[in-house]
Short mmCIF file of N, CA and C and ligand atoms in Angstrom, two decimals:
data_model
loop_
_atom_site.label_atom_id
_atom_site.label_comp_id
_atom_site.label_asym_id
_atom_site.label_seq_id
_atom_site.Cartn_x
_atom_site.Cartn_y
_atom_site.Cartn_z
N MET A 1 -14.37 12.34 -8.47
CA MET A 1 -13.48 13.49 -8.57
C MET A 1 -13.51 14.05 -9.98
N ASN A 2 -12.99 15.26 -10.18
CA ASN A 2 -13.13 15.92 -11.47
C ASN A 2 -12.06 15.51 -12.47
N VAL A 3 -10.81 15.37 -12.02
CA VAL A 3 -9.75 15.06 -12.99
C VAL A 3 -9.83 13.60 -13.40
N PRO A 4 -9.62 13.32 -14.72
CA PRO A 4 -9.64 11.92 -15.16
C PRO A 4 -8.44 11.16 -14.61
N ILE A 5 -8.72 9.95 -14.13
CA ILE A 5 -7.68 9.13 -13.49
C ILE A 5 -7.54 7.82 -14.26
N SER A 6 -6.30 7.41 -14.46
CA SER A 6 -6.08 6.12 -15.11
C SER A 6 -5.35 5.19 -14.15
N LEU A 7 -5.69 3.91 -14.19
CA LEU A 7 -5.05 2.91 -13.32
C LEU A 7 -4.39 1.89 -14.24
N ARG A 8 -3.11 1.63 -14.05
CA ARG A 8 -2.40 0.70 -14.94
C ARG A 8 -1.21 0.08 -14.22
N PRO A 9 -0.69 -1.06 -14.74
CA PRO A 9 0.54 -1.60 -14.18
C PRO A 9 1.66 -0.58 -14.32
N ALA A 10 2.53 -0.51 -13.32
CA ALA A 10 3.65 0.44 -13.40
C ALA A 10 4.72 -0.11 -14.34
N VAL A 11 5.47 0.81 -14.95
CA VAL A 11 6.59 0.43 -15.81
C VAL A 11 7.85 1.12 -15.29
N ALA A 12 9.00 0.69 -15.82
CA ALA A 12 10.28 1.18 -15.29
C ALA A 12 10.38 2.70 -15.30
N SER A 13 9.81 3.33 -16.34
CA SER A 13 9.94 4.78 -16.44
C SER A 13 9.09 5.54 -15.40
N ASP A 14 8.26 4.83 -14.67
CA ASP A 14 7.48 5.46 -13.59
C ASP A 14 8.33 5.67 -12.33
N LEU A 15 9.53 5.10 -12.31
CA LEU A 15 10.33 5.12 -11.08
C LEU A 15 10.48 6.50 -10.45
N PRO A 16 10.91 7.55 -11.19
CA PRO A 16 11.09 8.85 -10.52
C PRO A 16 9.80 9.38 -9.88
N ALA A 17 8.68 9.19 -10.57
CA ALA A 17 7.41 9.71 -10.04
C ALA A 17 6.98 8.92 -8.80
N ILE A 18 7.25 7.62 -8.79
CA ILE A 18 6.89 6.81 -7.61
C ILE A 18 7.79 7.18 -6.43
N ILE A 19 9.07 7.40 -6.71
CA ILE A 19 9.99 7.82 -5.64
C ILE A 19 9.50 9.14 -5.02
N GLN A 20 9.04 10.03 -5.87
CA GLN A 20 8.56 11.33 -5.37
C GLN A 20 7.28 11.16 -4.54
N LEU A 21 6.37 10.31 -5.04
CA LEU A 21 5.14 10.05 -4.28
C LEU A 21 5.48 9.46 -2.92
N ASP A 22 6.36 8.47 -2.90
CA ASP A 22 6.78 7.84 -1.65
C ASP A 22 7.37 8.88 -0.69
N ALA A 23 8.22 9.75 -1.23
CA ALA A 23 8.88 10.74 -0.37
C ALA A 23 7.89 11.73 0.21
N LEU A 24 6.89 12.11 -0.58
CA LEU A 24 5.99 13.19 -0.14
C LEU A 24 4.75 12.69 0.61
N SER A 25 4.28 11.49 0.30
CA SER A 25 2.98 11.07 0.85
C SER A 25 3.03 9.82 1.72
N ASN A 26 4.19 9.18 1.81
CA ASN A 26 4.31 8.02 2.70
C ASN A 26 4.91 8.51 4.03
N PRO A 27 4.19 8.38 5.13
CA PRO A 27 4.74 8.86 6.41
C PRO A 27 6.02 8.12 6.82
N HIS A 28 6.24 6.96 6.24
CA HIS A 28 7.48 6.19 6.51
C HIS A 28 8.10 5.83 5.16
N PRO A 29 8.71 6.82 4.49
CA PRO A 29 9.16 6.59 3.10
C PRO A 29 10.15 5.44 2.98
N TRP A 30 10.01 4.73 1.89
CA TRP A 30 10.91 3.60 1.62
C TRP A 30 12.27 4.07 1.12
N GLY A 31 12.28 5.15 0.35
CA GLY A 31 13.53 5.61 -0.25
C GLY A 31 13.75 4.97 -1.62
N GLU A 32 14.70 5.55 -2.34
CA GLU A 32 14.88 5.21 -3.76
C GLU A 32 15.20 3.74 -4.00
N LYS A 33 16.08 3.17 -3.19
CA LYS A 33 16.53 1.81 -3.48
C LYS A 33 15.39 0.80 -3.31
N LEU A 34 14.66 0.91 -2.22
CA LEU A 34 13.58 -0.04 -1.99
C LEU A 34 12.47 0.11 -3.03
N VAL A 35 12.20 1.37 -3.44
CA VAL A 35 11.18 1.57 -4.47
C VAL A 35 11.64 0.94 -5.79
N ALA A 36 12.91 1.15 -6.12
CA ALA A 36 13.44 0.59 -7.37
C ALA A 36 13.39 -0.94 -7.34
N ASP A 37 13.76 -1.53 -6.20
CA ASP A 37 13.71 -2.99 -6.06
C ASP A 37 12.28 -3.50 -6.25
N ALA A 38 11.33 -2.78 -5.63
CA ALA A 38 9.93 -3.21 -5.72
C ALA A 38 9.44 -3.16 -7.17
N LEU A 39 9.87 -2.13 -7.87
CA LEU A 39 9.41 -1.97 -9.25
C LEU A 39 9.96 -3.09 -10.14
N GLN A 40 11.13 -3.58 -9.79
CA GLN A 40 11.75 -4.65 -10.59
C GLN A 40 11.22 -6.02 -10.25
N SER A 41 10.93 -6.25 -8.96
CA SER A 41 10.73 -7.64 -8.55
C SER A 41 9.31 -7.97 -8.09
N ARG A 42 8.40 -6.96 -8.06
CA ARG A 42 7.06 -7.24 -7.54
C ARG A 42 6.01 -6.84 -8.56
N GLU A 43 4.75 -7.05 -8.16
CA GLU A 43 3.62 -6.58 -8.98
C GLU A 43 3.33 -5.15 -8.55
N ASN A 44 3.20 -4.25 -9.52
CA ASN A 44 3.03 -2.83 -9.21
C ASN A 44 1.94 -2.20 -10.08
N TRP A 45 1.12 -1.40 -9.45
CA TRP A 45 0.11 -0.63 -10.20
C TRP A 45 0.20 0.82 -9.76
N ILE A 46 -0.10 1.71 -10.70
CA ILE A 46 -0.18 3.12 -10.32
C ILE A 46 -1.50 3.73 -10.79
N LEU A 47 -1.86 4.78 -10.10
CA LEU A 47 -2.98 5.63 -10.49
C LEU A 47 -2.37 6.95 -10.90
N GLU A 48 -2.79 7.49 -12.04
CA GLU A 48 -2.26 8.79 -12.44
C GLU A 48 -3.37 9.66 -13.00
N SER A 49 -3.21 10.96 -12.80
CA SER A 49 -4.17 11.88 -13.39
C SER A 49 -3.74 12.09 -14.84
N VAL A 50 -4.68 11.95 -15.76
CA VAL A 50 -4.32 12.00 -17.19
C VAL A 50 -4.94 13.22 -17.87
N GLY A 51 -5.43 14.16 -17.05
CA GLY A 51 -6.07 15.34 -17.62
C GLY A 51 -5.08 16.37 -18.15
N CYS A 52 -3.81 16.24 -17.75
CA CYS A 52 -2.82 17.21 -18.20
C CYS A 52 -1.52 16.47 -18.51
N THR A 53 -0.60 17.16 -19.18
CA THR A 53 0.68 16.56 -19.53
C THR A 53 1.79 17.34 -18.82
N PRO A 54 2.76 16.73 -18.18
CA PRO A 54 2.85 15.28 -18.00
C PRO A 54 1.83 14.77 -16.98
N HIS A 55 1.52 13.47 -17.07
CA HIS A 55 0.60 12.86 -16.11
C HIS A 55 1.23 12.88 -14.72
N VAL A 56 0.37 12.94 -13.72
CA VAL A 56 0.88 13.01 -12.34
C VAL A 56 0.51 11.72 -11.61
N VAL A 57 1.51 11.05 -11.06
CA VAL A 57 1.25 9.80 -10.34
C VAL A 57 0.66 10.14 -8.97
N LEU A 58 -0.54 9.60 -8.72
CA LEU A 58 -1.27 9.91 -7.49
C LEU A 58 -1.36 8.73 -6.53
N GLY A 59 -1.02 7.54 -7.01
CA GLY A 59 -1.13 6.37 -6.13
C GLY A 59 -0.27 5.24 -6.63
N TRP A 60 0.16 4.40 -5.69
CA TRP A 60 1.03 3.25 -6.03
C TRP A 60 0.72 2.11 -5.08
N LEU A 61 0.60 0.93 -5.64
CA LEU A 61 0.46 -0.29 -4.83
C LEU A 61 1.49 -1.28 -5.31
N THR A 62 2.22 -1.88 -4.37
CA THR A 62 3.19 -2.92 -4.73
C THR A 62 2.93 -4.14 -3.87
N ALA A 63 3.00 -5.31 -4.51
CA ALA A 63 2.68 -6.56 -3.81
C ALA A 63 3.54 -7.69 -4.35
N SER A 64 3.86 -8.63 -3.48
CA SER A 64 4.62 -9.81 -3.92
C SER A 64 3.66 -10.98 -4.11
N VAL A 65 4.05 -11.91 -4.96
CA VAL A 65 3.26 -13.12 -5.16
C VAL A 65 4.19 -14.32 -4.94
N VAL A 66 3.82 -15.19 -4.01
CA VAL A 66 4.58 -16.42 -3.78
C VAL A 66 3.58 -17.57 -3.73
N LEU A 67 3.66 -18.42 -4.74
CA LEU A 67 2.73 -19.56 -4.87
C LEU A 67 1.29 -19.05 -4.82
N ASP A 68 0.51 -19.52 -3.84
CA ASP A 68 -0.91 -19.14 -3.84
C ASP A 68 -1.21 -17.98 -2.89
N GLN A 69 -0.15 -17.23 -2.50
CA GLN A 69 -0.37 -16.07 -1.61
C GLN A 69 0.20 -14.81 -2.25
N SER A 70 -0.47 -13.71 -2.00
CA SER A 70 0.06 -12.41 -2.43
C SER A 70 0.05 -11.48 -1.23
N GLU A 71 1.17 -10.79 -1.02
CA GLU A 71 1.29 -9.91 0.15
C GLU A 71 1.41 -8.46 -0.29
N LEU A 72 0.57 -7.62 0.28
CA LEU A 72 0.66 -6.18 0.03
C LEU A 72 1.91 -5.66 0.74
N GLU A 73 2.77 -5.00 -0.03
CA GLU A 73 3.98 -4.44 0.58
C GLU A 73 3.77 -2.97 0.93
N LEU A 74 3.10 -2.24 0.03
CA LEU A 74 2.83 -0.83 0.31
C LEU A 74 1.72 -0.32 -0.60
N ILE A 75 0.86 0.48 -0.02
CA ILE A 75 -0.08 1.27 -0.83
C ILE A 75 0.03 2.70 -0.35
N VAL A 76 0.14 3.62 -1.27
CA VAL A 76 0.23 5.03 -0.88
C VAL A 76 -0.53 5.88 -1.91
N ILE A 77 -1.30 6.81 -1.37
CA ILE A 77 -2.08 7.73 -2.19
C ILE A 77 -1.63 9.15 -1.86
N ASP A 78 -1.45 9.96 -2.89
CA ASP A 78 -1.07 11.38 -2.71
C ASP A 78 -2.00 12.02 -1.67
N SER A 79 -1.39 12.73 -0.72
CA SER A 79 -2.17 13.32 0.38
C SER A 79 -3.30 14.22 -0.10
N SER A 80 -3.14 14.84 -1.29
CA SER A 80 -4.13 15.81 -1.76
C SER A 80 -5.39 15.16 -2.33
N VAL A 81 -5.35 13.85 -2.54
CA VAL A 81 -6.53 13.21 -3.18
C VAL A 81 -7.02 12.01 -2.37
N ARG A 82 -6.86 12.08 -1.06
CA ARG A 82 -7.34 10.96 -0.23
C ARG A 82 -8.85 11.04 0.00
N ARG A 83 -9.41 9.95 0.47
CA ARG A 83 -10.83 9.79 0.77
C ARG A 83 -11.70 10.00 -0.46
N GLN A 84 -11.19 9.56 -1.60
CA GLN A 84 -11.98 9.62 -2.84
C GLN A 84 -12.09 8.24 -3.47
N GLY A 85 -11.74 7.21 -2.70
CA GLY A 85 -11.89 5.84 -3.19
C GLY A 85 -10.74 5.35 -4.05
N LEU A 86 -9.63 6.10 -4.11
CA LEU A 86 -8.52 5.68 -4.99
C LEU A 86 -7.79 4.46 -4.44
N ALA A 87 -7.54 4.42 -3.15
CA ALA A 87 -6.87 3.24 -2.57
C ALA A 87 -7.74 2.01 -2.77
N ARG A 88 -9.04 2.17 -2.58
CA ARG A 88 -9.94 1.03 -2.78
C ARG A 88 -9.82 0.50 -4.20
N GLN A 89 -9.74 1.42 -5.18
CA GLN A 89 -9.60 0.98 -6.59
C GLN A 89 -8.31 0.18 -6.79
N LEU A 90 -7.20 0.65 -6.23
CA LEU A 90 -5.93 -0.07 -6.37
C LEU A 90 -6.01 -1.44 -5.70
N MET A 91 -6.62 -1.51 -4.53
CA MET A 91 -6.73 -2.79 -3.81
C MET A 91 -7.58 -3.78 -4.62
N MET A 92 -8.62 -3.28 -5.27
CA MET A 92 -9.49 -4.16 -6.06
C MET A 92 -8.75 -4.72 -7.27
N VAL A 93 -7.97 -3.86 -7.93
CA VAL A 93 -7.22 -4.32 -9.11
C VAL A 93 -6.17 -5.35 -8.70
N TRP A 94 -5.48 -5.09 -7.58
CA TRP A 94 -4.51 -6.06 -7.06
C TRP A 94 -5.20 -7.42 -6.84
N SER A 95 -6.31 -7.38 -6.11
CA SER A 95 -7.01 -8.61 -5.76
C SER A 95 -7.48 -9.36 -7.02
N GLU A 96 -8.09 -8.62 -7.94
CA GLU A 96 -8.63 -9.27 -9.14
C GLU A 96 -7.51 -9.83 -10.02
N THR A 97 -6.39 -9.11 -10.11
CA THR A 97 -5.31 -9.56 -10.99
C THR A 97 -4.64 -10.81 -10.44
N VAL A 98 -4.31 -10.80 -9.15
CA VAL A 98 -3.60 -11.97 -8.61
C VAL A 98 -4.53 -13.18 -8.51
N ALA A 99 -5.83 -12.93 -8.37
CA ALA A 99 -6.77 -14.06 -8.35
C ALA A 99 -6.69 -14.83 -9.66
N GLN A 100 -6.40 -14.12 -10.75
CA GLN A 100 -6.28 -14.78 -12.06
C GLN A 100 -4.96 -15.54 -12.18
N GLN A 101 -4.03 -15.30 -11.22
CA GLN A 101 -2.74 -16.02 -11.23
C GLN A 101 -2.77 -17.15 -10.20
N ASP A 102 -3.97 -17.62 -9.86
CA ASP A 102 -4.15 -18.73 -8.92
C ASP A 102 -3.77 -18.39 -7.48
N VAL A 103 -3.74 -17.11 -7.14
CA VAL A 103 -3.57 -16.72 -5.74
C VAL A 103 -4.91 -16.92 -5.03
N SER A 104 -4.85 -17.52 -3.83
CA SER A 104 -6.10 -17.76 -3.11
C SER A 104 -6.15 -17.03 -1.77
N GLU A 105 -5.03 -16.36 -1.40
CA GLU A 105 -5.04 -15.64 -0.13
C GLU A 105 -4.23 -14.35 -0.24
N LEU A 106 -4.79 -13.27 0.25
CA LEU A 106 -4.08 -11.98 0.31
C LEU A 106 -3.63 -11.76 1.75
N LEU A 107 -2.42 -11.21 1.90
CA LEU A 107 -1.86 -10.96 3.23
C LEU A 107 -1.40 -9.51 3.33
N LEU A 108 -1.38 -8.99 4.52
CA LEU A 108 -0.76 -7.67 4.72
C LEU A 108 -0.47 -7.45 6.20
N GLU A 109 0.47 -6.54 6.43
CA GLU A 109 0.82 -6.11 7.80
C GLU A 109 0.69 -4.61 7.85
N VAL A 110 0.20 -4.10 8.96
CA VAL A 110 0.02 -2.66 9.07
C VAL A 110 0.29 -2.23 10.50
N ARG A 111 0.83 -1.01 10.64
CA ARG A 111 1.06 -0.46 11.98
C ARG A 111 -0.28 -0.36 12.72
N GLU A 112 -0.25 -0.71 13.99
CA GLU A 112 -1.47 -0.68 14.80
C GLU A 112 -2.09 0.72 14.86
N SER A 113 -1.24 1.76 14.75
CA SER A 113 -1.74 3.14 14.85
C SER A 113 -2.34 3.64 13.53
N ASN A 114 -2.20 2.88 12.45
CA ASN A 114 -2.65 3.36 11.14
C ASN A 114 -4.14 3.04 10.95
N VAL A 115 -4.96 3.79 11.67
CA VAL A 115 -6.39 3.47 11.71
C VAL A 115 -7.07 3.67 10.36
N GLY A 116 -6.56 4.63 9.56
CA GLY A 116 -7.15 4.85 8.24
C GLY A 116 -6.95 3.63 7.35
N ALA A 117 -5.72 3.12 7.31
CA ALA A 117 -5.44 1.96 6.48
C ALA A 117 -6.19 0.73 6.99
N ILE A 118 -6.24 0.57 8.30
CA ILE A 118 -6.95 -0.59 8.87
C ILE A 118 -8.43 -0.54 8.50
N SER A 119 -8.97 0.66 8.53
CA SER A 119 -10.37 0.82 8.16
C SER A 119 -10.59 0.47 6.68
N LEU A 120 -9.63 0.88 5.84
CA LEU A 120 -9.70 0.52 4.41
C LEU A 120 -9.70 -0.99 4.24
N TYR A 121 -8.75 -1.67 4.89
CA TYR A 121 -8.62 -3.12 4.72
C TYR A 121 -9.88 -3.84 5.23
N GLU A 122 -10.38 -3.41 6.39
CA GLU A 122 -11.58 -4.07 6.94
C GLU A 122 -12.78 -3.85 6.04
N SER A 123 -12.84 -2.66 5.42
CA SER A 123 -13.98 -2.38 4.53
C SER A 123 -13.96 -3.27 3.29
N LEU A 124 -12.77 -3.84 3.00
CA LEU A 124 -12.64 -4.72 1.83
C LEU A 124 -12.67 -6.20 2.23
N GLY A 125 -12.99 -6.47 3.48
CA GLY A 125 -13.17 -7.86 3.89
C GLY A 125 -11.94 -8.54 4.47
N PHE A 126 -10.87 -7.78 4.73
CA PHE A 126 -9.70 -8.38 5.37
C PHE A 126 -10.01 -8.63 6.85
N GLU A 127 -9.46 -9.75 7.36
CA GLU A 127 -9.69 -10.09 8.77
C GLU A 127 -8.38 -10.10 9.55
N LEU A 128 -8.45 -9.55 10.74
CA LEU A 128 -7.27 -9.52 11.62
C LEU A 128 -6.99 -10.95 12.09
N VAL A 129 -5.75 -11.43 11.83
CA VAL A 129 -5.43 -12.81 12.24
C VAL A 129 -4.25 -12.86 13.21
N GLY A 130 -3.62 -11.73 13.48
CA GLY A 130 -2.49 -11.77 14.41
C GLY A 130 -1.94 -10.40 14.69
N ARG A 131 -1.07 -10.35 15.69
CA ARG A 131 -0.47 -9.08 16.12
C ARG A 131 0.96 -9.35 16.51
N ARG A 132 1.90 -8.62 15.91
CA ARG A 132 3.32 -8.77 16.28
C ARG A 132 3.72 -7.59 17.15
N LYS A 133 3.92 -7.87 18.42
CA LYS A 133 4.24 -6.84 19.39
C LYS A 133 5.58 -6.17 19.05
N ASN A 134 5.67 -4.86 19.25
CA ASN A 134 6.94 -4.12 19.09
C ASN A 134 7.61 -4.35 17.74
N TYR A 135 6.83 -4.49 16.69
CA TYR A 135 7.40 -4.87 15.39
C TYR A 135 8.01 -3.68 14.64
N TYR A 136 7.32 -2.53 14.69
CA TYR A 136 7.78 -1.35 13.95
C TYR A 136 8.41 -0.33 14.89
N GLN A 137 9.46 0.33 14.38
CA GLN A 137 10.02 1.47 15.12
C GLN A 137 9.11 2.68 14.89
N ILE A 138 8.96 3.53 15.89
CA ILE A 138 8.13 4.72 15.68
C ILE A 138 8.91 5.98 16.00
N GLU A 139 8.35 7.11 15.53
CA GLU A 139 9.03 8.39 15.68
C GLU A 139 9.17 8.73 17.15
N LYS A 140 10.20 9.53 17.45
CA LYS A 140 10.49 9.89 18.84
C LYS A 140 9.28 10.51 19.53
N LYS A 141 8.60 11.41 18.82
CA LYS A 141 7.54 12.16 19.50
C LYS A 141 6.36 11.26 19.90
N ALA A 142 6.20 10.13 19.22
CA ALA A 142 5.07 9.27 19.54
C ALA A 142 5.52 7.97 20.21
N GLN A 143 6.74 7.98 20.71
CA GLN A 143 7.29 6.71 21.20
C GLN A 143 6.61 6.17 22.45
N THR A 144 6.43 4.86 22.46
CA THR A 144 6.02 4.16 23.67
C THR A 144 7.31 3.93 24.47
N GLU A 145 7.21 3.24 25.57
CA GLU A 145 8.40 2.98 26.38
C GLU A 145 9.50 2.33 25.55
N GLN A 146 9.10 1.40 24.69
CA GLN A 146 10.11 0.69 23.90
C GLN A 146 10.42 1.42 22.60
N GLY A 147 9.67 2.49 22.28
CA GLY A 147 9.88 3.18 21.01
C GLY A 147 9.44 2.35 19.83
N ARG A 148 8.53 1.42 20.06
CA ARG A 148 8.10 0.55 18.97
C ARG A 148 6.59 0.37 19.04
N GLU A 149 6.02 -0.08 17.94
CA GLU A 149 4.59 -0.36 17.95
C GLU A 149 4.30 -1.69 17.27
N ALA A 150 3.10 -2.21 17.51
CA ALA A 150 2.77 -3.54 17.00
C ALA A 150 2.39 -3.50 15.53
N ALA A 151 2.59 -4.65 14.88
CA ALA A 151 2.08 -4.86 13.52
C ALA A 151 0.82 -5.71 13.62
N CYS A 152 -0.20 -5.32 12.88
CA CYS A 152 -1.41 -6.13 12.80
C CYS A 152 -1.37 -6.91 11.49
N LEU A 153 -1.63 -8.19 11.57
CA LEU A 153 -1.61 -9.05 10.38
C LEU A 153 -3.04 -9.31 9.93
N PHE A 154 -3.28 -9.04 8.65
CA PHE A 154 -4.62 -9.25 8.09
C PHE A 154 -4.52 -10.22 6.91
N THR A 155 -5.57 -10.99 6.72
CA THR A 155 -5.63 -11.84 5.52
C THR A 155 -7.04 -11.76 4.93
N LYS A 156 -7.08 -12.15 3.67
CA LYS A 156 -8.39 -12.28 3.00
C LYS A 156 -8.31 -13.48 2.08
N ILE A 157 -9.24 -14.40 2.25
CA ILE A 157 -9.30 -15.57 1.37
C ILE A 157 -10.12 -15.19 0.14
N LEU A 158 -9.56 -15.51 -1.03
CA LEU A 158 -10.25 -15.14 -2.28
C LEU A 158 -11.19 -16.27 -2.72
C1 LIG B 201 -4.28 4.51 3.74
C2 LIG B 201 -4.42 5.22 2.39
C3 LIG B 201 -3.72 4.38 1.32
C4 LIG B 201 -5.92 5.33 2.06
O1 LIG B 201 -6.04 5.96 0.77
P1 LIG B 201 -7.40 6.67 0.29
O2 LIG B 201 -7.36 6.80 -1.19
O3 LIG B 201 -7.60 7.91 1.07
O4 LIG B 201 -8.49 5.59 0.72
P2 LIG B 201 -9.96 5.45 0.08
O5 LIG B 201 -10.49 6.80 -0.26
O6 LIG B 201 -9.95 4.43 -1.00
O7 LIG B 201 -10.76 4.90 1.35
C5 LIG B 201 -11.63 3.82 1.27
C6 LIG B 201 -12.18 3.56 2.68
O8 LIG B 201 -11.11 3.28 3.59
C7 LIG B 201 -11.38 3.88 4.87
N1 LIG B 201 -10.44 4.97 5.13
C8 LIG B 201 -9.45 5.41 4.30
N2 LIG B 201 -8.73 6.39 4.91
C9 LIG B 201 -9.28 6.57 6.14
C10 LIG B 201 -8.99 7.43 7.22
N3 LIG B 201 -7.97 8.30 7.18
N4 LIG B 201 -9.75 7.33 8.33
C11 LIG B 201 -10.76 6.45 8.42
N5 LIG B 201 -11.11 5.60 7.40
C12 LIG B 201 -10.37 5.65 6.28
C13 LIG B 201 -12.81 4.42 4.77
O9 LIG B 201 -13.68 3.35 5.08
C14 LIG B 201 -12.89 4.75 3.28
O10 LIG B 201 -14.21 4.81 2.81
P3 LIG B 201 -15.04 6.21 2.96
O11 LIG B 201 -14.14 7.32 2.50
O12 LIG B 201 -16.23 5.97 2.07
O13 LIG B 201 -15.38 6.32 4.42
C15 LIG B 201 -3.82 6.65 2.45
O14 LIG B 201 -4.30 7.32 3.57
C16 LIG B 201 -2.30 6.70 2.46
O15 LIG B 201 -1.65 6.71 1.42
N6 LIG B 201 -1.70 6.72 3.66
C17 LIG B 201 -0.22 6.80 3.79
C18 LIG B 201 0.43 5.47 3.43
C19 LIG B 201 -0.11 4.34 4.27
O16 LIG B 201 -0.31 4.47 5.47
N7 LIG B 201 -0.33 3.17 3.62
C20 LIG B 201 -0.86 1.99 4.29
C21 LIG B 201 0.20 1.18 4.93
S1 LIG B 201 1.04 0.20 3.73
#
């Protein structure tokens, strides 16, 4: 892509920009409180365009680390800059950083309908290890009989 992009750990002052990214580009926004909690208690990285001032946050990944496992909680990329390899970059940094903290397994859950994200995870070597039926609530217009959809569980051994 043309604009210079920087990838770095998120800091507290990134909160408003991450809240905005979540609100605009996450189809199931977390909202301010959950984003703030994640920024305080988890591992967080952001991607931002640094070609202009102020910098614009274009991507965010948040993950928890418990003993030798790290779980992806959310990855979101600004809708205007998708399919340019930015999510892949964030996933690689997450994986490489937690590997240095003695993490040996990455975990994640994703909606069964989220084929783009599933394709991203599979392209990075994640393997489907389980399915939780009726795990997520879905929007009225796309509702199944139960109004819910399955979660797919993926892992990757480092
Ligand atoms: C899923 C998401 C993070 C992908 O971000 P992205 O920056 O567009 O992904 P990348 O460009 O790094 O894609 C890398 C690879 O993943 C796969 N991929 C990503 N998006 C895809 C899509 N919509 N359809 C099919 N494959 C897709 C492709 O294999 C792609 O490689 P390619 O472009 O060379 O074919 C982004 O679409 C997003 O923010 N979605 C909303 C939030 C979300 O659903 N997050 C995941 C659940 S936590």
